[in-house]
XYZ file of C-alpha atoms in Angstrom:
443
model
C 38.222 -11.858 9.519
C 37.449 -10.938 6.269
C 37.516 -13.385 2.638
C 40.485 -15.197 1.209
C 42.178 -13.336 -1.157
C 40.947 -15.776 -3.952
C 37.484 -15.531 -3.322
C 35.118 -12.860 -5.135
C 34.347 -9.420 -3.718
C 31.241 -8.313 -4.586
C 29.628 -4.667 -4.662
C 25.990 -4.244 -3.672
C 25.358 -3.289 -7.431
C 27.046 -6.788 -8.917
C 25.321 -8.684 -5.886
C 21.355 -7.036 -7.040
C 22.253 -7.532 -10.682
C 23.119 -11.490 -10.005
C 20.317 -12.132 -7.639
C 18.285 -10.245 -10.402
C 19.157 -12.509 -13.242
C 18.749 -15.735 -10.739
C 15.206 -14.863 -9.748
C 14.054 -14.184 -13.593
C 15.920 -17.199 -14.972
C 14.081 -19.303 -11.937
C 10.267 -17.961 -12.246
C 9.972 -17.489 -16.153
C 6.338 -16.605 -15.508
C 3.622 -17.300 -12.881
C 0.224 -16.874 -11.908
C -1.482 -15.617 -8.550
C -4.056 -13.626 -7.527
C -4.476 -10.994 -4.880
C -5.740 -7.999 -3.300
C -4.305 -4.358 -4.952
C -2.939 -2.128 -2.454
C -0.803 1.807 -2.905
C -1.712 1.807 -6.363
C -0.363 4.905 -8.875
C 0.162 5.832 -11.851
C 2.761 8.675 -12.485
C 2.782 10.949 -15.444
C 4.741 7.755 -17.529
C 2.504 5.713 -17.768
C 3.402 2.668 -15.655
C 1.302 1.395 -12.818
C 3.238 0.897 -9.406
C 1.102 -1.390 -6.617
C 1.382 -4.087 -4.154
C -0.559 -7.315 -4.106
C -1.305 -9.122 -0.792
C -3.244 -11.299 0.702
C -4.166 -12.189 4.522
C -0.425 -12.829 5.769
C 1.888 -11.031 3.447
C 2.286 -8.894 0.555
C 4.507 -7.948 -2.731
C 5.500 -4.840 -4.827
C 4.546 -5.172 -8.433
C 5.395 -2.883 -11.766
C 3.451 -3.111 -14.784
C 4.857 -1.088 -17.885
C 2.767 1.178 -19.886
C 3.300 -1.326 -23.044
C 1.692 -3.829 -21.399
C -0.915 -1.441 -18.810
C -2.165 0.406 -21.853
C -3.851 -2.604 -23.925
C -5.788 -3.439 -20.753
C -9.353 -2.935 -20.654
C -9.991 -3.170 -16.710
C -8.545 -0.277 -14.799
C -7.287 -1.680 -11.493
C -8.181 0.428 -8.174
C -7.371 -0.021 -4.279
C -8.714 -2.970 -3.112
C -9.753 -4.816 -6.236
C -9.075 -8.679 -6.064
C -7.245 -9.220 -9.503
C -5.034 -12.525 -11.399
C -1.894 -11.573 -12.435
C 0.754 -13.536 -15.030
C 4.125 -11.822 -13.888
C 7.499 -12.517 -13.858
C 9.692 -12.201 -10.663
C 12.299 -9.605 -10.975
C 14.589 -7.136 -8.657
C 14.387 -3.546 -8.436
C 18.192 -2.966 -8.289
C 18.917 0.228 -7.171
C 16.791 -0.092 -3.633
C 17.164 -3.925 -4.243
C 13.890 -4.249 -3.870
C 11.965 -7.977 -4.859
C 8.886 -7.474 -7.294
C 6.767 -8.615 -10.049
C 6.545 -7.557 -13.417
C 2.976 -8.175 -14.352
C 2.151 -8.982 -17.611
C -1.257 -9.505 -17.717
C -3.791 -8.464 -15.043
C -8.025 -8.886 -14.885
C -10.316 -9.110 -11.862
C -10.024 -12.481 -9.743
C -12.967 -14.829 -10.278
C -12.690 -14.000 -14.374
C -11.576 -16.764 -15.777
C -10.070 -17.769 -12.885
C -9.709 -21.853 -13.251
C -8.422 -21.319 -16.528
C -5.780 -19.443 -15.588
C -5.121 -21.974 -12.650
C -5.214 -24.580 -15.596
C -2.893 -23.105 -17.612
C -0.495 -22.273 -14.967
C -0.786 -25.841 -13.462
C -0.085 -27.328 -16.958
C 3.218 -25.073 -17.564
C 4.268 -25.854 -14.006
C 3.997 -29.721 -14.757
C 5.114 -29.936 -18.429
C 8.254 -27.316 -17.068
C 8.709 -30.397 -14.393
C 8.447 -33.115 -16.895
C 5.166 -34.904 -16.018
C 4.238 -34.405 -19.287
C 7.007 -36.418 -21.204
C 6.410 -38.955 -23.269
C 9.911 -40.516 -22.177
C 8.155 -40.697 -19.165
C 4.832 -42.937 -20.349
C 3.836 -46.568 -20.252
C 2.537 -48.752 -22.885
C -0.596 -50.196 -22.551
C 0.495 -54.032 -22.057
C 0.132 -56.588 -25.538
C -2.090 -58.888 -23.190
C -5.107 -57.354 -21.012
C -7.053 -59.632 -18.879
C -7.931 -57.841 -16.241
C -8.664 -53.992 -16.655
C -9.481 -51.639 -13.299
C -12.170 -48.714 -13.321
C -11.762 -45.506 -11.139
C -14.872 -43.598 -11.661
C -18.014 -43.085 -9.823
C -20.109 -46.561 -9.124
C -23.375 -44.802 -10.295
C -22.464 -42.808 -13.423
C -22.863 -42.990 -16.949
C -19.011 -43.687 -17.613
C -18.954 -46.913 -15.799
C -22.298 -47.703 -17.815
C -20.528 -46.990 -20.913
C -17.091 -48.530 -20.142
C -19.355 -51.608 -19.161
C -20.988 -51.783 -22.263
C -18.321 -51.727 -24.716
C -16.140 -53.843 -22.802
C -19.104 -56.167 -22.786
C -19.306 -56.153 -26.095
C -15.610 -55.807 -27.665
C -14.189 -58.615 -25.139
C -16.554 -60.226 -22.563
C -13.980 -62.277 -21.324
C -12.071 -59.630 -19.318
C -12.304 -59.582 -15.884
C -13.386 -55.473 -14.188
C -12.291 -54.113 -11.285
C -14.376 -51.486 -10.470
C -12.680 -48.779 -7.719
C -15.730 -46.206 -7.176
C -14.754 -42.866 -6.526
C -16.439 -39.451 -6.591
C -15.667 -37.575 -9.546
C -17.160 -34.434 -8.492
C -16.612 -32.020 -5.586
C -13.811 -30.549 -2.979
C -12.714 -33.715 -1.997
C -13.278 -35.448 -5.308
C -9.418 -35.673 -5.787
C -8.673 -36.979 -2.663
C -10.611 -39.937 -3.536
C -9.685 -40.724 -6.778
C -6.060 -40.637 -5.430
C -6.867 -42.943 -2.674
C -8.100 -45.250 -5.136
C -4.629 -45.331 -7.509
C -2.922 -45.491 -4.940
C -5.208 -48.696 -3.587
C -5.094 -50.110 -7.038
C -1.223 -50.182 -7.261
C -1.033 -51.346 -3.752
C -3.163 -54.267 -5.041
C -1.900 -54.795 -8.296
C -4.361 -57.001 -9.320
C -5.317 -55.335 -12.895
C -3.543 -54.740 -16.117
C -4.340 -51.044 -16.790
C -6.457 -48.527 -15.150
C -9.104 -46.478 -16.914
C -9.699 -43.152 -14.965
C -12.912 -41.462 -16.001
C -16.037 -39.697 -15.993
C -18.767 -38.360 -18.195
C -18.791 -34.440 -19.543
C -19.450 -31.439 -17.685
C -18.431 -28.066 -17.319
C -14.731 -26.936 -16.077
C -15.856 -26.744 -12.482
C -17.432 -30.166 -12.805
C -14.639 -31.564 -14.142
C -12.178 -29.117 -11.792
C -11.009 -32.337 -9.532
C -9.309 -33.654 -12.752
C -7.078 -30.909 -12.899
C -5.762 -31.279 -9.440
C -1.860 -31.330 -8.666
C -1.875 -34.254 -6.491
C -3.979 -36.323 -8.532
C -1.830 -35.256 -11.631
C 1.408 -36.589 -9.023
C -0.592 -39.590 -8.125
C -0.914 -40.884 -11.679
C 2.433 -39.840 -12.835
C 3.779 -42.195 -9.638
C 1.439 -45.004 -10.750
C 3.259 -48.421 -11.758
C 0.319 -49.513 -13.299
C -0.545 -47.328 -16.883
C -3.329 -45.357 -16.781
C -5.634 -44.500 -19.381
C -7.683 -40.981 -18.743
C -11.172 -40.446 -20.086
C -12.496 -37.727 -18.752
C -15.805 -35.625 -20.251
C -16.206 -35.612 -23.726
C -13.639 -35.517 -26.723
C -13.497 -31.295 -26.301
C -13.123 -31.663 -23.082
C -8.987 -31.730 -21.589
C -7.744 -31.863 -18.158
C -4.242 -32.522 -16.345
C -5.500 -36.386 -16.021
C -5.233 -36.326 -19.675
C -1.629 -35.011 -19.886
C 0.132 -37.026 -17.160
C -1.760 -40.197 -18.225
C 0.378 -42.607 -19.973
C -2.564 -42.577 -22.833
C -5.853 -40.022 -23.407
C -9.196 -41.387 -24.599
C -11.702 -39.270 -25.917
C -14.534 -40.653 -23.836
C -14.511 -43.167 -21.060
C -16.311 -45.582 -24.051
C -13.442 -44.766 -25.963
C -10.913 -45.613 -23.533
C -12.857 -49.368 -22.768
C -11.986 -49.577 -26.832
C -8.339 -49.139 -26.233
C -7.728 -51.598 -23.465
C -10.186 -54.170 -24.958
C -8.740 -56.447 -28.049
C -10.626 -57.288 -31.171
C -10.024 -58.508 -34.759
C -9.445 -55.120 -35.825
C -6.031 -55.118 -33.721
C -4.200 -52.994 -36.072
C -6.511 -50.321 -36.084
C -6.471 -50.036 -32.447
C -2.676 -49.889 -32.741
C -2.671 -47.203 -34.914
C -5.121 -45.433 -32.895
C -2.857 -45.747 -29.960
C -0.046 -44.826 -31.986
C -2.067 -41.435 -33.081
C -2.414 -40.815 -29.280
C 0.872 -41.162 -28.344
C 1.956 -39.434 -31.202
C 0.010 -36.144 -30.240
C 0.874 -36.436 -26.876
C 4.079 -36.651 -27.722
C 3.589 -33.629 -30.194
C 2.124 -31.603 -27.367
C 4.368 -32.183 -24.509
C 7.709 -31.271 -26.919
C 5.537 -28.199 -27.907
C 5.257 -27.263 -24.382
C 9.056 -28.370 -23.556
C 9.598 -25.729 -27.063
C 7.475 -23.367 -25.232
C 9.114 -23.341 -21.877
C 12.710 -23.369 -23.419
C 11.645 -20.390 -25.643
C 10.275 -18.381 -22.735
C 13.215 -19.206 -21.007
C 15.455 -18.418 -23.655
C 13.166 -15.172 -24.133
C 13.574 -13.933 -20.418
C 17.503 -14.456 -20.527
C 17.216 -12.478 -23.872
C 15.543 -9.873 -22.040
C 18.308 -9.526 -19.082
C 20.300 -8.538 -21.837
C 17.571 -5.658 -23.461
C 17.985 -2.419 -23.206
C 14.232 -1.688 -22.181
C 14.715 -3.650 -19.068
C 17.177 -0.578 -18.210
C 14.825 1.845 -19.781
C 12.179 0.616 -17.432
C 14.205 0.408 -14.163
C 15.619 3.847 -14.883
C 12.114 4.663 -15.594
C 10.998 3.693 -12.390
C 13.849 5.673 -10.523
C 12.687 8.488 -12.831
C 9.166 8.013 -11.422
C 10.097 7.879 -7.839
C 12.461 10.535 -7.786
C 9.345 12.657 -9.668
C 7.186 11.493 -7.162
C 9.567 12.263 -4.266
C 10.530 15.986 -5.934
C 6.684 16.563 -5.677
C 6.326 15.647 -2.539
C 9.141 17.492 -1.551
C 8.108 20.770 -3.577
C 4.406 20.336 -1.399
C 6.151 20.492 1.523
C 8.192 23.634 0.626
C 5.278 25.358 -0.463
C 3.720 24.231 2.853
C 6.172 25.069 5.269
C 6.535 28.710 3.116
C 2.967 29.406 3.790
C 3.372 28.485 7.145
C 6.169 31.510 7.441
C 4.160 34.008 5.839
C 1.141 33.150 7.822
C 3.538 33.627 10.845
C 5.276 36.563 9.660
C 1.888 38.580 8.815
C 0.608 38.928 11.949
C 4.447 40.283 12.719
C 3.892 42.825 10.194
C 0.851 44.247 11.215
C 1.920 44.615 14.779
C 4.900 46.530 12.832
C 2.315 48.726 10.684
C 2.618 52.950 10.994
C -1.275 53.358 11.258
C -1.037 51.107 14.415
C 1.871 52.575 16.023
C 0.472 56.287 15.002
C -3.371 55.099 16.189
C -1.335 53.603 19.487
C 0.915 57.168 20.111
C -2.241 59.192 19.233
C -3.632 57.144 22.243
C -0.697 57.374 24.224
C -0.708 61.097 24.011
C -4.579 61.768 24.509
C -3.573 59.228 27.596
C -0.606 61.314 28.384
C -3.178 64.623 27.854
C -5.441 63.751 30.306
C -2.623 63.045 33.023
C -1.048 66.211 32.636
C -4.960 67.726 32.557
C -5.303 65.683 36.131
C -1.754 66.883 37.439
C -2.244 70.499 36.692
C -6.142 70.175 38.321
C -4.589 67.962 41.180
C -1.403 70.918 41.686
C -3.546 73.824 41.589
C -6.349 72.322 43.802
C -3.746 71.473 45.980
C -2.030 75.272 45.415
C -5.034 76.448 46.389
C -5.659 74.496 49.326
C -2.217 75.401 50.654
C -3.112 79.335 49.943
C -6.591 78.807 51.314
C -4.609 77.283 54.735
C -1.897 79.907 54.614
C -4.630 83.003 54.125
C -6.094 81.124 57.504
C -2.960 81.208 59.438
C -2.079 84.853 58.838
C -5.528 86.034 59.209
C -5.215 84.177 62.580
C -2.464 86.443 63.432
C -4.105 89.562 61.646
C -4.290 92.568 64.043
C -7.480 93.580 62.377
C -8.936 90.226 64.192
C -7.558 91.141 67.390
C -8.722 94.294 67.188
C -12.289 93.023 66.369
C -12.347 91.274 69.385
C -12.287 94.617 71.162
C -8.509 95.093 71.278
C -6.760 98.260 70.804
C -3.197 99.461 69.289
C -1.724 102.113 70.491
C 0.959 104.351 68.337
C 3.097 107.232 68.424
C 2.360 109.857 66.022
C 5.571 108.157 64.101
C 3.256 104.822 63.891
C 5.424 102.862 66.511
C 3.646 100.432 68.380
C 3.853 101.902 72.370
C 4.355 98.384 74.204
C 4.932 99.979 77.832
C 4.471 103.314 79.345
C 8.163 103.515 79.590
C 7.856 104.924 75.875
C 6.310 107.578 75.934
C 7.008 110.913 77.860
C 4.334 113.843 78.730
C 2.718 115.549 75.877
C 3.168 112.806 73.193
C 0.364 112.365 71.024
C -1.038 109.044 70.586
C -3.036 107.647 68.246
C -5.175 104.314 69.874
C -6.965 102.029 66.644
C -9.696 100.594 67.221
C -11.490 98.237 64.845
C -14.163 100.898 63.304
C -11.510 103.988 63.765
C -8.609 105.570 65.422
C -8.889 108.268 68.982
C -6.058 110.940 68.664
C -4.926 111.490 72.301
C -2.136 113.648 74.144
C 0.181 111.857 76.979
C -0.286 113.195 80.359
C-alpha cells in the first residue's frame, strides 16, 4: 500500500539533495588517512580517486582550486592524510569526500591527529569552561598521577615542600610514556575518584617531544578526566608544550612545578588567585574561540550548500565523466572500425581483377592442357580404332587369301565363277594368283 495522502512524496533528486545537505551539515570537516586508488585527472583540472584501507574504501573529489596549490602530486598507491568534508554526488547519488587538503601519511601525521582530536572534542563540548571545576578554597590533601621515578614528581615534591609542607601527597605512579601509557594514567583517575581521598589531582610529566608526550593527547584519557569528580590540574612538558590533558583539565599549569604552585597556599594568596583567574580566563578565551570556530565552519558549509560553485563543481564532475565516457566510447568506435576494415581487406583482395585475371589465365592454361590431352587421348584412340579396323579388313583381304596360295577365278566380265555351273564351253577365264593372273579358255 502506498503513503498517506498527507505524507511527503519525494523524487530521487529532492531525496540526494536532502541527504546531501544532512551529511555536510553533520561532518563539517574531518581527518583520515589512506591508501590512493583509480586516480585521474581529466583535462579540468580536478583530481577524481578513492581512498581505502584493508576492509573498505571511499570515492573522493578534490577541485582544481584547492589541487593546484598543492605541492605533492598524489599517485596510485601513495598512503596520504586528507582534511575533507563528506558530501553526495547527486546525480549517481554517489557518497564522497571533498578533500581539502591532502600530503603523504606519516608527514605531520600526529599533528593532524591533534588537531582533529581537539575540533572533535571542543565541537563535543569537553572543552567548555561551563563545564570546569574550581580548584577547592581549602587543599589538604593533593594526589599526583605521574611516573614514580621522574623529574615531575621531583619537582612537584619540591615546591610543595617548600610552599606548604603541611599537605598530605598521594602519589598514583603511572607511565607517562608509551602505547599503553594512557591506559594507565586512566586507570589511575579513575582509582583516585574511586578513592576519593585527595582534594585535587595534578596530572603531569616533564617535556619531550610530541611522540613523547603523544599519550596525553589520547581520547580516552581526554574522556577520563572530563568524567573526573575530583578537578584536575594538567602539567604536562614544558610551558610551549600543549596537549588534550591541558584542554579538558579543569585548570592548565605550565609545568608540573607550576601546577604544585597552584594547589599549594601561601601568603601571596591573591596572586595565586589571579594567576588562576588568568588561566581560566584563557581557557575560557580558547574554548569560545574554538566554539566561534566550529559555528563559523558550520555556518560556512551551510553557506556553501547554497553557492553556486558547489553546482559548478558537481556539473563539473558530470562534465568530466561524460568526457571521460565520450572518450572511451570514441576508442571503442575507432576500434571496432579498424576491426571492419581489417576484416573487409582481405574481402577485397579476394575481390581484386589481377587475381581473378591471374586465376582465369590459370584456369584457361588448365583448361588448354585438357583439351591438348583430349585431342591426344581422341586421336590416339582414332588411331587405334583405324589401326584395329585396317586389321580386320586386311583379315578378310583377298590379296591375303590369295597369298596363302589361293586362287580367284573370273569371267572375262570380272565375275567371280563360284561353281562350274557358270560357265559354259569356250569361256575365257582369267584365274589370279598372288604374283599374276593365267588367261584360260573353258573346255
Amino acid at each position: 500500500m502506498f503513503s498517506k495522502p498527507s505524507q511527503t512524496v519525494y523524487t530521487v533528486s529532492r531525496l540526494n539533495k536532502e541527504i546531501r545537505a544532512v551529511l555536510e551539515q553533520g561532518f563539517a570537516s574531518l581527518v583520515l588517512t589512506g591508501e590512493i586508488s583509480n586516480f585521474i585527472t581529466p583535462a579540468s583540472g580536478h583530481w577524481y580517486f578513492s581512498l581505502k584501507d584493508e576492509k573498505a574504501q571511499i570515492k573522493a573529489a578534490m577541485w582544481r582550486g584547492n589541487n593546484r596549490s598543492q605541492s605533492y602530486r598524489p599517485e596510485n598507491g601513495a598512503q596520504v592524510t586528507v582534511r575533507a568534508r563528506v558530501s553526495l554526488y547527486e546525480p549517481r547519488g554517489d557518497y564522497q569526500l571533498i578533500v581539502e587538503h591532502m600530503e603523504p601519511a606519516g608527514e605531520g601525521q600526529l599533528k593532524q591527529e591533534f588537531d582533529a582530536l581537539k575540533m572533535r572534542l571542543a565541537a563535543e563540548g569537553l572543552f567548555s569552561s561551563a563545564y570546569k571545576k574550581p580548584l577547592p578554597q581549602n587543599i589538604n590533601r593533593v594526589g599526583v598521577i605521574t611516573s614514580a621515578t621522574g623529574a615531575a614528581i621531583k619537582d612537584i615534591l619540591t615546591v610543595l615542600k617548600r610552599r606548604a609542607p603541611q599537605l598530605d601527597v598521594i602519589i598514583y605512579p603511572a607511565m607517562v610514556q608509551g602505547k599503553e601509557a594512557h591506559v594507565h594514567l586512566v586507570d589511575q583517575i579513575q582509582l583516585a575518584n574511586a578513592r576519593n581521598e585527595v582534594d585535587v589531582l595534578i596530572l603531569g610529566r616533564g617535556g619531550g617531544s610530541l611522540e613523547d608526550l603523544w599519550c596525553f593527547n589520547h581520547e580516552l584519557l581526554a574522556r577520563a578526566i572530563y568524567q573526573s569528580e575530583l578537578p584536575i590540574v594538567s602539567a604536562v612538558g614544558h610551558e610551549i608544550d600543549t596537549t588534550i590533558s591541558d584542554y579538558v583539565a579543569d585548570v592548565r599549569a605550565a609545568t608540573p612545578s607550576a601546577a604544585a604552585e597552584l594547589v599549594s597556599p601561601n601568603t601571596q594568596e591573591l596572586h595565586n588567585k589571579v594567576v588562576e583567574l588568568i588561566n581560566r580566563l584563557n581557557n575560557a578565551f580558547k574554548h569560545n574561540m574554538a566554539d566561534k570556530r566550529a559555528l563559523a565552519t558550520q555556518l560556512q558549509h551551510r553557506l556553501n550548500l547554497c553557492h553556486p560553485r558547489n553546482q559548478l563543481n558537481q556539473k563539473a564532475q558530470r562534465l568530466d565523466e561524460l568526457t571521460i565516457a565520450l572518450q572511451q566510447g570514441m576508442r571503442n568506435r575507432l576500434y571496432q572500425q579498424e576491426r571492419t576494415l581489417n576484416n573487409l581487406i582481405p574481402r577485397l583482395m579476394r575481390q581484386s581483377p589481377d587475381k581473378k585475371l591471374s586465376q582465369a589465365s590459370h584456369q584457361l592454361m588448365q583448361v588448354q592442357t585438357r583439351l591438348e590431352q583430349a585431342m591426344q587421348h581422341k586421336l590416339q584412340h582414332a588411331q587405334n580404332s583405324l589401326a584395329l579396323q585396317a586389321s580386320r579388313l586386311d583379315s578378310v583381304s583377298p590379296l591375303n587369301v590369295l597369298a596363302r596360295g589361293y586362287s580367284i577365278t573370273k569371267s572375262q566380265q570380272g565375275k567371280v565363277v563360284k561353281s562350274v555351273a557358270h560357265i559354259k564351253k569356250g569361256d575365257v577365264l582369267i584365274t589370279e594368283l598372288v604374283d599374276g593372273a593365267i588367261k584360260s579358255t573353258a573346255l
